[in-house]
Amino acid sequence: MPQNKNQNEQWMLLVLLLKEIAEEKGITQNQIAEQTGMIQSAVSRFFSLKFKPTLDTFLQVSKAIKVNFFFEDQEDKTDLNLCFEKAMEQLGRRVDKLPKN
C-alpha cells in the first residue's frame, strides 16, 4: 500500500475507534449530537466516514464519548510530563505560574 494512501486512512481508523467506543458504552448518536451541538445526521455522516472531520470536530465527539488521549515517545527519549507542563504553562493553564494580584 502506498504511504500516502495509508496516511489518508489514519483518520478513518480514529473515527471508527470512537464509533466502537461509543457503541460499547451505549452512547447514541443523538446523545453525541446533544453534547456537541451537532445535528444527528452530521454525527451519522461523521461515523459513516462521509467526510474527514476537523480536529475540533473530532475532539468534540471524543469529549462527548468521554475518551482521553495520551502521547508516547516511541524512542522513549522525551520527558513527556515536562513537555506537557511547559505547554500548559504557555497556555496560561498553570495557576501556580499565574501573576499574583
mmCIF file with all atom_site columns, C-alpha atoms in Angstrom, residues 19-65:
data_model
loop_
_atom_site.group_PDB
_atom_site.id
_atom_site.type_symbol
_atom_site.label_atom_id
_atom_site.label_alt_id
_atom_site.label_comp_id
_atom_site.label_asym_id
_atom_site.label_entity_id
_atom_site.label_seq_id
_atom_site.pdbx_PDB_ins_code
_atom_site.Cartn_x
_atom_site.Cartn_y
_atom_site.Cartn_z
_atom_site.occupancy
_atom_site.B_iso_or_equiv
_atom_site.pdbx_formal_charge
_atom_site.auth_seq_id
_atom_site.auth_comp_id
_atom_site.auth_asym_id
_atom_site.auth_atom_id
_atom_site.pdbx_PDB_model_num
ATOM 1  C CA . LYS A 1 19 ? -17.657 4.781  16.963 1.00 0.00 ? 19 LYS A CA 1
ATOM 2  C CA . GLU A 1 20 ? -16.808 1.419  18.543 1.00 0.00 ? 20 GLU A CA 1
ATOM 3  C CA . ILE A 1 21 ? -16.176 3.011  21.955 1.00 0.00 ? 21 ILE A CA 1
ATOM 4  C CA . ALA A 1 22 ? -19.493 4.877  21.802 1.00 0.00 ? 22 ALA A CA 1
ATOM 5  C CA . GLU A 1 23 ? -21.347 1.697  20.873 1.00 0.00 ? 23 GLU A CA 1
ATOM 6  C CA . GLU A 1 24 ? -19.578 -0.248 23.634 1.00 0.00 ? 24 GLU A CA 1
ATOM 7  C CA . LYS A 1 25 ? -20.623 2.412  26.150 1.00 0.00 ? 25 LYS A CA 1
ATOM 8  C CA . GLY A 1 26 ? -24.193 2.544  24.820 1.00 0.00 ? 26 GLY A CA 1
ATOM 9  C CA . ILE A 1 27 ? -23.871 6.190  23.783 1.00 0.00 ? 27 ILE A CA 1
ATOM 10 C CA . THR A 1 28 ? -26.234 7.048  20.933 1.00 0.00 ? 28 THR A CA 1
ATOM 11 C CA . GLN A 1 29 ? -25.676 9.398  18.037 1.00 0.00 ? 29 GLN A CA 1
ATOM 12 C CA . ASN A 1 30 ? -28.476 11.564 19.424 1.00 0.00 ? 30 ASN A CA 1
ATOM 13 C CA . GLN A 1 31 ? -26.649 11.866 22.743 1.00 0.00 ? 31 GLN A CA 1
ATOM 14 C CA . ILE A 1 32 ? -23.441 12.810 20.928 1.00 0.00 ? 32 ILE A CA 1
ATOM 15 C CA . ALA A 1 33 ? -25.367 15.393 18.895 1.00 0.00 ? 33 ALA A CA 1
ATOM 16 C CA . GLU A 1 34 ? -26.798 16.899 22.081 1.00 0.00 ? 34 GLU A CA 1
ATOM 17 C CA . GLN A 1 35 ? -23.387 17.040 23.767 1.00 0.00 ? 35 GLN A CA 1
ATOM 18 C CA . THR A 1 36 ? -21.580 18.550 20.764 1.00 0.00 ? 36 THR A CA 1
ATOM 19 C CA . GLY A 1 37 ? -24.250 20.809 19.299 1.00 0.00 ? 37 GLY A CA 1
ATOM 20 C CA . MET A 1 38 ? -24.040 18.899 16.031 1.00 0.00 ? 38 MET A CA 1
ATOM 21 C CA . ILE A 1 39 ? -27.182 17.657 14.319 1.00 0.00 ? 39 ILE A CA 1
ATOM 22 C CA . GLN A 1 40 ? -27.716 13.889 14.436 1.00 0.00 ? 40 GLN A CA 1
ATOM 23 C CA . SER A 1 41 ? -27.286 13.499 10.678 1.00 0.00 ? 41 SER A CA 1
ATOM 24 C CA . ALA A 1 42 ? -23.833 15.137 10.911 1.00 0.00 ? 42 ALA A CA 1
ATOM 25 C CA . VAL A 1 43 ? -22.881 12.665 13.636 1.00 0.00 ? 43 VAL A CA 1
ATOM 26 C CA . SER A 1 44 ? -24.101 9.863  11.396 1.00 0.00 ? 44 SER A CA 1
ATOM 27 C CA . ARG A 1 45 ? -22.011 11.164 8.470  1.00 0.00 ? 45 ARG A CA 1
ATOM 28 C CA . PHE A 1 46 ? -19.025 11.502 10.841 1.00 0.00 ? 46 PHE A CA 1
ATOM 29 C CA . PHE A 1 47 ? -19.239 7.833  11.839 1.00 0.00 ? 47 PHE A CA 1
ATOM 30 C CA . SER A 1 48 ? -20.004 6.733  8.254  1.00 0.00 ? 48 SER A CA 1
ATOM 31 C CA . LEU A 1 49 ? -16.712 8.323  7.126  1.00 0.00 ? 49 LEU A CA 1
ATOM 32 C CA . LYS A 1 50 ? -18.584 10.589 4.702  1.00 0.00 ? 50 LYS A CA 1
ATOM 33 C CA . PHE A 1 51 ? -16.165 13.440 5.416  1.00 0.00 ? 51 PHE A CA 1
ATOM 34 C CA . LYS A 1 52 ? -12.788 13.945 7.011  1.00 0.00 ? 52 LYS A CA 1
ATOM 35 C CA . PRO A 1 53 ? -13.513 15.749 10.277 1.00 0.00 ? 53 PRO A CA 1
ATOM 36 C CA . THR A 1 54 ? -11.634 18.765 11.512 1.00 0.00 ? 54 THR A CA 1
ATOM 37 C CA . LEU A 1 55 ? -9.555  18.286 14.628 1.00 0.00 ? 55 LEU A CA 1
ATOM 38 C CA . ASP A 1 56 ? -12.078 20.403 16.533 1.00 0.00 ? 56 ASP A CA 1
ATOM 39 C CA . THR A 1 57 ? -14.982 18.155 15.487 1.00 0.00 ? 57 THR A CA 1
ATOM 40 C CA . PHE A 1 58 ? -13.013 15.018 16.306 1.00 0.00 ? 58 PHE A CA 1
ATOM 41 C CA . LEU A 1 59 ? -12.168 16.337 19.770 1.00 0.00 ? 59 LEU A CA 1
ATOM 42 C CA . GLN A 1 60 ? -15.763 17.460 20.431 1.00 0.00 ? 60 GLN A CA 1
ATOM 43 C CA . VAL A 1 61 ? -17.050 13.978 19.641 1.00 0.00 ? 61 VAL A CA 1
ATOM 44 C CA . SER A 1 62 ? -14.268 12.423 21.725 1.00 0.00 ? 62 SER A CA 1
ATOM 45 C CA . LYS A 1 63 ? -15.227 14.617 24.668 1.00 0.00 ? 63 LYS A CA 1
ATOM 46 C CA . ALA A 1 64 ? -18.895 13.670 24.308 1.00 0.00 ? 64 ALA A CA 1
ATOM 47 C CA . ILE A 1 65 ? -17.903 9.998  24.430 1.00 0.00 ? 65 ILE A CA 1
#
